[in-house]
PDB file of C-alpha atoms in Angstrom:
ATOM      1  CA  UNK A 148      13.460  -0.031  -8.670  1.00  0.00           C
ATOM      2  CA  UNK A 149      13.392  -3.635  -6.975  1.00  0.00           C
ATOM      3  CA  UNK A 150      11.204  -6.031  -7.798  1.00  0.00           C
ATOM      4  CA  UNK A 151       9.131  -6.076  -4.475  1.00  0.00           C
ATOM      5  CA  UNK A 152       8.472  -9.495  -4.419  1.00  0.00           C
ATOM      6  CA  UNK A 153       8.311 -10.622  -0.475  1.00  0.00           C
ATOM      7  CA  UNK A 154       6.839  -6.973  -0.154  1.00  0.00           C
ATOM      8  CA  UNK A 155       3.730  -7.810  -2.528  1.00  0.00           C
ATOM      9  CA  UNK A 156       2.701 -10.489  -0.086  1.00  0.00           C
ATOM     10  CA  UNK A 157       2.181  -8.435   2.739  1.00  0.00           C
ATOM     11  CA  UNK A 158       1.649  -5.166   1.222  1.00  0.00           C
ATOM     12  CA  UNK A 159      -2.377  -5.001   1.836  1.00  0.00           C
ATOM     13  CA  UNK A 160      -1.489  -5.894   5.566  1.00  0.00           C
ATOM     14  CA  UNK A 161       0.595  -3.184   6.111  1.00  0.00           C
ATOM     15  CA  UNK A 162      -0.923  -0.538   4.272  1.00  0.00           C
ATOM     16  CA  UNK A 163      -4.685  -1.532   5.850  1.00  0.00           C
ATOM     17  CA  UNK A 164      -4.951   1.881   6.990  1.00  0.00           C
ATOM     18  CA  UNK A 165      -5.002   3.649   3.930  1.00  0.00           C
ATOM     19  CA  UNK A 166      -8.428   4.807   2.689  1.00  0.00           C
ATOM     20  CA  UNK A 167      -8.534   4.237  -1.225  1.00  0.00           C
ATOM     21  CA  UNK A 168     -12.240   4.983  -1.697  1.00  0.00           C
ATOM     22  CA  UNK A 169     -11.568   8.307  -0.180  1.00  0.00           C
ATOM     23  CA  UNK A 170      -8.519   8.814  -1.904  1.00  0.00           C
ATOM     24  CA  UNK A 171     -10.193   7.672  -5.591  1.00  0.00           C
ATOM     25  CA  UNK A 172     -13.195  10.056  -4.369  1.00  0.00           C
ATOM     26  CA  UNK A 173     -10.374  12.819  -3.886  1.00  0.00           C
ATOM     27  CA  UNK A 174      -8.559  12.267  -7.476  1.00  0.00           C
ATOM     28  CA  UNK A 175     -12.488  12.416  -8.967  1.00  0.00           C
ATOM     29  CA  UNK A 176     -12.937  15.690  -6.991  1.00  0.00           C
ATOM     30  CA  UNK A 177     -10.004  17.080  -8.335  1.00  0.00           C
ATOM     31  CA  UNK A 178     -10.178  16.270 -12.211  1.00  0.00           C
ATOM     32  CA  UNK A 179     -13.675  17.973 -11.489  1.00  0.00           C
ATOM     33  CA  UNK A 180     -11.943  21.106 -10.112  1.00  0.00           C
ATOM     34  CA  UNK A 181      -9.694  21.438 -13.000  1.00  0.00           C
ATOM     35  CA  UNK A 182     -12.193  20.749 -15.238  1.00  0.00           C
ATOM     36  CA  UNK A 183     -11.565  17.695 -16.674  1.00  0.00           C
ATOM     37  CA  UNK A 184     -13.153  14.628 -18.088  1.00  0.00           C
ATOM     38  CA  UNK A 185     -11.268  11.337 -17.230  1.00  0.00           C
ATOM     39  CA  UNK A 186     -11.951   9.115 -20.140  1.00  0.00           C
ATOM     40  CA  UNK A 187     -10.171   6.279 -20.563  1.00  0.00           C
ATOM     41  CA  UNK A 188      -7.404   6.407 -17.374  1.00  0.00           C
ATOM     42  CA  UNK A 189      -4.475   5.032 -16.546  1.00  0.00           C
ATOM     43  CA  UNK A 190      -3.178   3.857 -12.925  1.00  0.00           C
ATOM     44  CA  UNK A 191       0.577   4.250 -13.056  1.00  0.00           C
ATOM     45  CA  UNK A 192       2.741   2.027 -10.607  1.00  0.00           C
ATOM     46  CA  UNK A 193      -0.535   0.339  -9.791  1.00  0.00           C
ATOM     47  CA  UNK A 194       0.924  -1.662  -6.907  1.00  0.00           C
ATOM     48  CA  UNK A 195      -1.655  -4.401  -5.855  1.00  0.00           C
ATOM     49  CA  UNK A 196      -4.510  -2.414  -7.326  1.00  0.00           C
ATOM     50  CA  UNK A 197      -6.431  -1.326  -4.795  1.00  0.00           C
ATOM     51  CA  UNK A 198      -6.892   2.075  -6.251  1.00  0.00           C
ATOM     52  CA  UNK A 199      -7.645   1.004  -9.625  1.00  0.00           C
ATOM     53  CA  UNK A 200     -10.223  -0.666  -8.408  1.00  0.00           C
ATOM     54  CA  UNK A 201     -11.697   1.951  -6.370  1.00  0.00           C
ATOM     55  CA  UNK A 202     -11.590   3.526  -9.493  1.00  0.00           C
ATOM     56  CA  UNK A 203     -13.382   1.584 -11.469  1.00  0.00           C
ATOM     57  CA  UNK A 204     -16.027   1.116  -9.074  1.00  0.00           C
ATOM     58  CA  UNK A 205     -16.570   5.370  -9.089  1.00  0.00           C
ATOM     59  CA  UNK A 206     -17.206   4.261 -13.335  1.00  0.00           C
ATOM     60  CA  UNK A 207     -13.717   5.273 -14.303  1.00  0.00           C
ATOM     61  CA  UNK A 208     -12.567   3.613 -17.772  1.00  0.00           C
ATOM     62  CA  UNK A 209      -9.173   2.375 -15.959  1.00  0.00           C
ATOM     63  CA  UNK A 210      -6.021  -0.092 -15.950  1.00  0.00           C
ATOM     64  CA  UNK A 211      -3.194  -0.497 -14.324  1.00  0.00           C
ATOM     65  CA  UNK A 212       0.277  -0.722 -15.001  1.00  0.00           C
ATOM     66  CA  UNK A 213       3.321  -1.757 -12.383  1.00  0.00           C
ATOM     67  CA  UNK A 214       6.904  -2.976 -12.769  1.00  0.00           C
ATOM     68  CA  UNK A 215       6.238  -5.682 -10.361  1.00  0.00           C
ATOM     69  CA  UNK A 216       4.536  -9.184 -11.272  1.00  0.00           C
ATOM     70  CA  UNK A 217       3.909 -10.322  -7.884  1.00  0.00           C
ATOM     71  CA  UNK A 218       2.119  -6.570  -7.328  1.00  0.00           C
ATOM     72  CA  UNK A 219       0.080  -7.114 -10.411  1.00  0.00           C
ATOM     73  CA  UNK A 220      -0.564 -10.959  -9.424  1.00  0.00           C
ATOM     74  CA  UNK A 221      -2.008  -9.194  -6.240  1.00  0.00           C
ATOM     75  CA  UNK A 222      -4.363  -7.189  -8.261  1.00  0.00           C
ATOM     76  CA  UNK A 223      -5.769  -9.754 -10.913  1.00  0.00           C
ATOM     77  CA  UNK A 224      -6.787 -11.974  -7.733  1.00  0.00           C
ATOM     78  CA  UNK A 225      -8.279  -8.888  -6.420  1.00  0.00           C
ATOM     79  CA  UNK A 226     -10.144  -7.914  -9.218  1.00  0.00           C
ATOM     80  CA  UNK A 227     -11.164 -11.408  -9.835  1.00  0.00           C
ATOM     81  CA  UNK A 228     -12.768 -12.158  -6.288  1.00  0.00           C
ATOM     82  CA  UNK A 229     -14.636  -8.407  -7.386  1.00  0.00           C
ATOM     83  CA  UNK A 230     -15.849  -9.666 -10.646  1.00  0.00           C
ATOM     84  CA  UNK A 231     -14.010  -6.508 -11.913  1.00  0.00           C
ATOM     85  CA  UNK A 232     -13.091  -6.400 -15.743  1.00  0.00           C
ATOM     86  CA  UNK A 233      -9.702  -4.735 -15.052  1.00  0.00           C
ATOM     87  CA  UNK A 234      -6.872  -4.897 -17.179  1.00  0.00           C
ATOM     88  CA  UNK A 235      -3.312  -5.022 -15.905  1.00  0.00           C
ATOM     89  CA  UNK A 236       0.018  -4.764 -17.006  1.00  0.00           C
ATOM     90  CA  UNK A 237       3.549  -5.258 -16.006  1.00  0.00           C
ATOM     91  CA  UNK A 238       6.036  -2.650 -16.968  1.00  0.00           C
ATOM     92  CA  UNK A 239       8.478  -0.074 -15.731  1.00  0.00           C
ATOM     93  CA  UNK A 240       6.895   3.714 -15.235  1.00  0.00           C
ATOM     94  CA  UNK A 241      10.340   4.928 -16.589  1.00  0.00           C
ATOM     95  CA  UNK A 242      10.004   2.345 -20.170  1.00  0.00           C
ATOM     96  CA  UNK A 243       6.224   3.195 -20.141  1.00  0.00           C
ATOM     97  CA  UNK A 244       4.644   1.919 -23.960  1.00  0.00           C
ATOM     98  CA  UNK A 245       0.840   1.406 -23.983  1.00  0.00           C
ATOM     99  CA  UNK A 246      -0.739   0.297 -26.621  1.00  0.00           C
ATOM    100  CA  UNK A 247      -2.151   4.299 -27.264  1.00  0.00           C
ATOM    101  CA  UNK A 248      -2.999   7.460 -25.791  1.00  0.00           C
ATOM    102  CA  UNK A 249      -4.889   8.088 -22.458  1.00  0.00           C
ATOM    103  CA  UNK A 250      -6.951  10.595 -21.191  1.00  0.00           C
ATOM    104  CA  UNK A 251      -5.537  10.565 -17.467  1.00  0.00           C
ATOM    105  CA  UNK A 252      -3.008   9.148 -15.730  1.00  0.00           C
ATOM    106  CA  UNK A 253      -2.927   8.657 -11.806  1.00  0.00           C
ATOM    107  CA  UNK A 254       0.391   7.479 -10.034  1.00  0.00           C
ATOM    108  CA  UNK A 255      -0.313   7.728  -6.322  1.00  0.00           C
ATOM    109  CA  UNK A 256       1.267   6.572  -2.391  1.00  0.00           C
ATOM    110  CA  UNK A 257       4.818   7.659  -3.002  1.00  0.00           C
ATOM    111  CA  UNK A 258       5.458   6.076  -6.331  1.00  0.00           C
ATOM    112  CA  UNK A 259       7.766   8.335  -7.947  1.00  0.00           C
ATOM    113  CA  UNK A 260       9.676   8.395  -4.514  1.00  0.00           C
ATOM    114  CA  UNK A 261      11.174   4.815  -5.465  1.00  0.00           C
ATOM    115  CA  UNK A 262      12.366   6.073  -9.005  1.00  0.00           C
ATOM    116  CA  UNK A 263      16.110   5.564  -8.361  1.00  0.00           C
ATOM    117  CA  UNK A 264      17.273   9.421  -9.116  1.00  0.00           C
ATOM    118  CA  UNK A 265      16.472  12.612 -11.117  1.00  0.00           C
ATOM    119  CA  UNK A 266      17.485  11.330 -14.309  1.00  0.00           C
ATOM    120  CA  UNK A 267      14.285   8.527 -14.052  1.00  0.00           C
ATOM    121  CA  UNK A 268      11.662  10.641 -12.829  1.00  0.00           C
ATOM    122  CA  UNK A 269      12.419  12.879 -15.717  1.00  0.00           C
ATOM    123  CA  UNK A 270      12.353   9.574 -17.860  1.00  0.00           C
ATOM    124  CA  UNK A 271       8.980   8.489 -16.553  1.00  0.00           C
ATOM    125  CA  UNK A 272       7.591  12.520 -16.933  1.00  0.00           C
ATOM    126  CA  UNK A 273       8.591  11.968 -20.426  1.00  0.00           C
ATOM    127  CA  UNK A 274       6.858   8.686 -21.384  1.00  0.00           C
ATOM    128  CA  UNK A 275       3.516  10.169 -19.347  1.00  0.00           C
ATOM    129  CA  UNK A 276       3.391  12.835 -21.324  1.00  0.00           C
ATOM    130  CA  UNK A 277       4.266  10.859 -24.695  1.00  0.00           C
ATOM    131  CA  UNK A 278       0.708   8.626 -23.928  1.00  0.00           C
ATOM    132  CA  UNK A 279      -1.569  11.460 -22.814  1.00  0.00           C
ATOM    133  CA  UNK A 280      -4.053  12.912 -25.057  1.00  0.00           C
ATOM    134  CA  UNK A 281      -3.982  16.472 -26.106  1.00  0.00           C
ATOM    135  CA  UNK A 282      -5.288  18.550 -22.846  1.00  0.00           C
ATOM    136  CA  UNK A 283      -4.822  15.417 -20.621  1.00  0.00           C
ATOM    137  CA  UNK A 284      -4.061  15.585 -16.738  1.00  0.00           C
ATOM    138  CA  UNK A 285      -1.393  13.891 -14.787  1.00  0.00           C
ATOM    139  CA  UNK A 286      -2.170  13.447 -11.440  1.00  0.00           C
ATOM    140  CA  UNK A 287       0.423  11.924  -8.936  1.00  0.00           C
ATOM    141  CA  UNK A 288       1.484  12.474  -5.063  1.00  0.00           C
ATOM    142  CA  UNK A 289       4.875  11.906  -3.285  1.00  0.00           C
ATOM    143  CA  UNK A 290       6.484  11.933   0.526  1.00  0.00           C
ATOM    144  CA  UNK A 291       8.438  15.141   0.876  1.00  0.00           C
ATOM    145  CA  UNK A 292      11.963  16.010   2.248  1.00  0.00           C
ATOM    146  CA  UNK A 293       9.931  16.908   5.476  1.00  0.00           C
ATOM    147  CA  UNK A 294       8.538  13.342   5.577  1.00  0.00           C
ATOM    148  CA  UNK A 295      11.621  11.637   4.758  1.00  0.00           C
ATOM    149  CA  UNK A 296      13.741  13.988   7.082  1.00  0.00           C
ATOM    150  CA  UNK A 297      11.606  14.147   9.965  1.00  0.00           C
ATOM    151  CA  UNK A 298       9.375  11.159   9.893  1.00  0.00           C
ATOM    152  CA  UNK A 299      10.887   8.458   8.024  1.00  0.00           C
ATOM    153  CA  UNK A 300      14.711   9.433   9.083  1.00  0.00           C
ATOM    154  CA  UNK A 301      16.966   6.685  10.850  1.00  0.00           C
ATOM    155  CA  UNK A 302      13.426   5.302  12.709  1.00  0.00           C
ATOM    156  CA  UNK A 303      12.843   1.701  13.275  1.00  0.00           C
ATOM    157  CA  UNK A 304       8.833   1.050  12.668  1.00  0.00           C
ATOM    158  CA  UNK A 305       7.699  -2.212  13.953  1.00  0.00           C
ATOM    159  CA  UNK A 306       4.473  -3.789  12.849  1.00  0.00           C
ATOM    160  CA  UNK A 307       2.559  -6.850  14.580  1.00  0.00           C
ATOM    161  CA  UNK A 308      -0.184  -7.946  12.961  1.00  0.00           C
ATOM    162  CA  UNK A 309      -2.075 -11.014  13.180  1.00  0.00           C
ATOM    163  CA  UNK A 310      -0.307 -13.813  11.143  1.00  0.00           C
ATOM    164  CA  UNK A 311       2.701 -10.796  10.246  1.00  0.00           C
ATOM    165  CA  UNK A 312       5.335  -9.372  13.020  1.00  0.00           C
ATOM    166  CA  UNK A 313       7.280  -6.732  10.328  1.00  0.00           C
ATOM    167  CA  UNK A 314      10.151  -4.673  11.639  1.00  0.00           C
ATOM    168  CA  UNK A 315      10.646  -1.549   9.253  1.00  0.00           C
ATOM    169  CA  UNK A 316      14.165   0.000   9.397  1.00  0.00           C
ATOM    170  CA  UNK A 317      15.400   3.222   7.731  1.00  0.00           C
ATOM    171  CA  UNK A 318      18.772   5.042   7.148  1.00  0.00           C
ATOM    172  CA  UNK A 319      18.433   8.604   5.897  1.00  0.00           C
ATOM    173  CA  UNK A 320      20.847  10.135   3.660  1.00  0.00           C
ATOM    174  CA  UNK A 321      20.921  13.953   3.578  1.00  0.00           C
ATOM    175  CA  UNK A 322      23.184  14.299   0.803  1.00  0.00           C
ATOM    176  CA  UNK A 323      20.376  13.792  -1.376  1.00  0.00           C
ATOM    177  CA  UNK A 324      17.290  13.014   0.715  1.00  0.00           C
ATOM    178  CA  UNK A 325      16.698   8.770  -0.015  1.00  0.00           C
ATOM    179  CA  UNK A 326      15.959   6.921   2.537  1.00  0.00           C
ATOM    180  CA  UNK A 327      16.960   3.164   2.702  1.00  0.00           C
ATOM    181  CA  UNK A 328      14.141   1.187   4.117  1.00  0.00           C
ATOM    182  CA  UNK A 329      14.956  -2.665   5.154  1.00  0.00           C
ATOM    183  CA  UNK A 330      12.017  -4.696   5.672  1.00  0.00           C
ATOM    184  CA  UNK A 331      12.087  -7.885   8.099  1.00  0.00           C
ATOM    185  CA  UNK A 332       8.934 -10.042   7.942  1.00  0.00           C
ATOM    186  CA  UNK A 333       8.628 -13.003  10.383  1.00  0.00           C
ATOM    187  CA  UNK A 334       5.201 -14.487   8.760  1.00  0.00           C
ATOM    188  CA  UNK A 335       3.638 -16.988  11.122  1.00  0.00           C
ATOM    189  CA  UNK A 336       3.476 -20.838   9.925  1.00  0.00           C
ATOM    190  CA  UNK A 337       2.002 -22.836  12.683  1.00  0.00           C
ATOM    191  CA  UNK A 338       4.065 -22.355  15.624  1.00  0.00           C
ATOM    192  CA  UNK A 339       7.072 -20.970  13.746  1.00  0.00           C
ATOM    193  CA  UNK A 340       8.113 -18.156  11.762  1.00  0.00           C
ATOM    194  CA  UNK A 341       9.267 -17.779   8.418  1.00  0.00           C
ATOM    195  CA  UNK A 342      11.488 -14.490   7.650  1.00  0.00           C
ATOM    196  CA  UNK A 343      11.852 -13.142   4.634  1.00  0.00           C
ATOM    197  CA  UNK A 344      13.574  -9.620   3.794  1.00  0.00           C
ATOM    198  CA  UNK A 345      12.855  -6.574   1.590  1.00  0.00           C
ATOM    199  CA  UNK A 346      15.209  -4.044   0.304  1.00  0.00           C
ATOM    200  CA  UNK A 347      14.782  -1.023  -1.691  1.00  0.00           C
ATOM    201  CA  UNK A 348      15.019   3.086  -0.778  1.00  0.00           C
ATOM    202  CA  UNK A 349      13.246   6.192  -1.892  1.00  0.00           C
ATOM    203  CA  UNK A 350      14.352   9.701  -2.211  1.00  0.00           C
ATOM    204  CA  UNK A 351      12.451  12.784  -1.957  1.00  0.00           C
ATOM    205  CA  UNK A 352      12.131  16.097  -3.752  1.00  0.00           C
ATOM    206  CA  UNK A 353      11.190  19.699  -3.857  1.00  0.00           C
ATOM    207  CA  UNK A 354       7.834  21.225  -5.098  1.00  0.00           C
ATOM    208  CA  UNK A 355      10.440  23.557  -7.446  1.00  0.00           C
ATOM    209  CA  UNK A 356      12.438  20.204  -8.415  1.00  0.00           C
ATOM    210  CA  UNK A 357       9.775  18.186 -10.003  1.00  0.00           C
ATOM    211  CA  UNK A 358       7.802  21.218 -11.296  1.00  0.00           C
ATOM    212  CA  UNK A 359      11.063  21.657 -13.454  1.00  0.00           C
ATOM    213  CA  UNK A 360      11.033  18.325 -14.208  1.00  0.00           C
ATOM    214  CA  UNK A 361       7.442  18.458 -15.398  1.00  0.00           C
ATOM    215  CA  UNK A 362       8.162  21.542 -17.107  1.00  0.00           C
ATOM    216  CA  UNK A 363      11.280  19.773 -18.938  1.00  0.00           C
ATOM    217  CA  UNK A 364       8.737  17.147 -20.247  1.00  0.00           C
ATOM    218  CA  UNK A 365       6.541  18.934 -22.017  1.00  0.00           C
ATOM    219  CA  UNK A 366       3.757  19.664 -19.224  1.00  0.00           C
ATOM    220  CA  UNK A 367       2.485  23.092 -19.259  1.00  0.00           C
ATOM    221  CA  UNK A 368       0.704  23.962 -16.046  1.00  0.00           C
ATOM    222  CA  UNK A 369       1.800  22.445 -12.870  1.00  0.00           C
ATOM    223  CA  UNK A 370      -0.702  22.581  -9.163  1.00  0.00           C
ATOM    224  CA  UNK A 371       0.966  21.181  -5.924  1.00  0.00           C
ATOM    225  CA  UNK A 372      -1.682  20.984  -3.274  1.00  0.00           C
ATOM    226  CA  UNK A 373      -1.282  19.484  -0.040  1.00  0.00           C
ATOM    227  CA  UNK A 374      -2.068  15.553   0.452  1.00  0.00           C
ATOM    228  CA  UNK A 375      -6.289  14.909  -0.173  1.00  0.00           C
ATOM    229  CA  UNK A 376      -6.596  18.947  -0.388  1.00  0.00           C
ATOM    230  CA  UNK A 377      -6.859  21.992  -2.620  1.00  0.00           C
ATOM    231  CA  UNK A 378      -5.176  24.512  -0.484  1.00  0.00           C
ATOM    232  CA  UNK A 379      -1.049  24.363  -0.899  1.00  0.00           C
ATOM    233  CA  UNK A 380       1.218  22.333   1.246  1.00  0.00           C
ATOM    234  CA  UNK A 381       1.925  23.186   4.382  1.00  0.00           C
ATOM    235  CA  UNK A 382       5.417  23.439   5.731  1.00  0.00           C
ATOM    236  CA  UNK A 383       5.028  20.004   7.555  1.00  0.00           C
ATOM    237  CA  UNK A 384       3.390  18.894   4.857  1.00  0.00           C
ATOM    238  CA  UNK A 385       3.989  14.553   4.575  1.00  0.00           C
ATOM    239  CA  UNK A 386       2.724  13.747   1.240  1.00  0.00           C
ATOM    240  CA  UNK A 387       2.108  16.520  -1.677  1.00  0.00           C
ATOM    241  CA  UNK A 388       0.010  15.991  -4.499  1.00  0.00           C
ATOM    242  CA  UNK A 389       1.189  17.405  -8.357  1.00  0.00           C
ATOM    243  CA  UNK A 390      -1.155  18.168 -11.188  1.00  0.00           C
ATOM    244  CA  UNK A 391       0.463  18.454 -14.566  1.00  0.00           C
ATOM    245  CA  UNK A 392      -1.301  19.654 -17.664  1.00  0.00           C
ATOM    246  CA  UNK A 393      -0.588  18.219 -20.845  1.00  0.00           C
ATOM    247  CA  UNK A 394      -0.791  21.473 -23.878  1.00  0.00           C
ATOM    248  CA  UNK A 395      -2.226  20.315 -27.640  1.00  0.00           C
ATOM    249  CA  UNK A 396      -0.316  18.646 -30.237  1.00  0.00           C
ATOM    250  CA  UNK A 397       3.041  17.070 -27.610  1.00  0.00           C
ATOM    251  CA  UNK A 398       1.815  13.309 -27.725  1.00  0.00           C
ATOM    252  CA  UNK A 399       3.589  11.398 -30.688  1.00  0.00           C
ATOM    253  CA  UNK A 400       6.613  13.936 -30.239  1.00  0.00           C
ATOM    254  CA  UNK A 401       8.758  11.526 -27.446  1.00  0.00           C
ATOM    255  CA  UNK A 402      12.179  12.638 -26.796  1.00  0.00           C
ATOM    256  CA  UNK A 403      14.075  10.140 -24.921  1.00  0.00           C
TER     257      UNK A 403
END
């Protein structure tokens, strides 16, 4: 994974239209539809920690972790300026090691998508399930080969925003289904621009793929529903969401 660095600067710009109360409302929902007490919860790839913090205001006992220190600088400013007693810390979802076991664990917006192959999703499945309590829940959504197929593909997105012009580009690769995203931002400074550039890719899977990999970790039950629903993905579906069961007696037991 990169570091995201220039992207952490203008990530809340670009992703302004994304709803996190709704979507924290949504992941509450859900733990209520399987039955499920959060207790003390974990934000995985936490990004700039806008949905941690729409966590925490729904009363969810909940930090973040991210790989990125400009994301997580981001979110500390955030949570400061929302006198929000959120704790944050910077690691890699695939070399995961809290300091003990969780209840929950939420890794959402297309996360696991920019794990570099196979081999670290697996990884990262592994360490989840290593930290989550006996009957804990795992909760986490990605794009799908639709999305990067059909939506993402070779497209060129641009963005203008107020102090921000952003041009997005992608290169799809069938062979495996990544997409290589290039990010251009021209960031206004009085009557110039300053540009500074963003590289990383994701790659998408199948509902069958990552249910193995779940499976191969030690989860025991495994939902897919379609993005902010209960029902099951639709064919066109852009974003799916997974729901992996943790049996008794697997935490303390890593092998990896």
């Amino acid at each position: 994974m990169a570091g995201y660095d220039v992207f952490a600067r203008y990530y809340d710009a670009l992703t302004a239209n994304v709803d996190y109360a709704a979507r924290a409302a949504y992941l509450k929902a859900l733990l209520e539809r399987l039955g499920h007490a959060p207790g003390l919860t974990l934000d995985l790839a936490c990004g700039t920690g806008s949905l941690t913090l729409a966590l925490h205001r729904l009363g969810f006992d909940v930090y973040g972790v991210d790989g990125s220190a400009a994301m997580l600088s981001e979110a500390k400013d955030k949570a400061y300026d929302q006198e929000a007693d959120v704790l944050f810390l910077c690691q890699k979802m695939q070399r995961l090691d809290l300091y003990g076991t969780v209840d929950t664990v939420f890794c959402a917006l297309d996360s696991i998508n920019h794990l570099s192959g196979p081999e670290q999703v697996l990884e990262t499945f592994k360490r989840v399930a290593f930290f989550l309590n006996d009957d804990g829940w795992f909760i986490f959504d990605v794009n799908t080969p639709f999305k990067h197929e059909k939506v993402l593909a070779d497209n060129t997105f641009v963005y203008d925003l107020p102090d921000i012009y952003c041009v997005w580009q992608n290169t799809y690769n069938p062979q495996d289904g990544s997409v290589a995203i290039e990010l251009d931002f021209f960031e206004r400074q009085g009557k110039l621009y300053a540009r500074s550039s963003e590289r990383f890719s994701e790659r998408a899977y199948s509902a069958e793929k990552l249910t193995a990999l779940l499976r191969e970790a030690g989860f025991d039950r495994v939902e897919v529903f379609g993005d902010m629903r209960f029902d099951a993905p639709a064919p066109d579906e852009q974003r799916m969401i997974f729901a992996a069961h943790i049996p008794n007696s697997q935490n303390g037991v890593f092998a990896g």
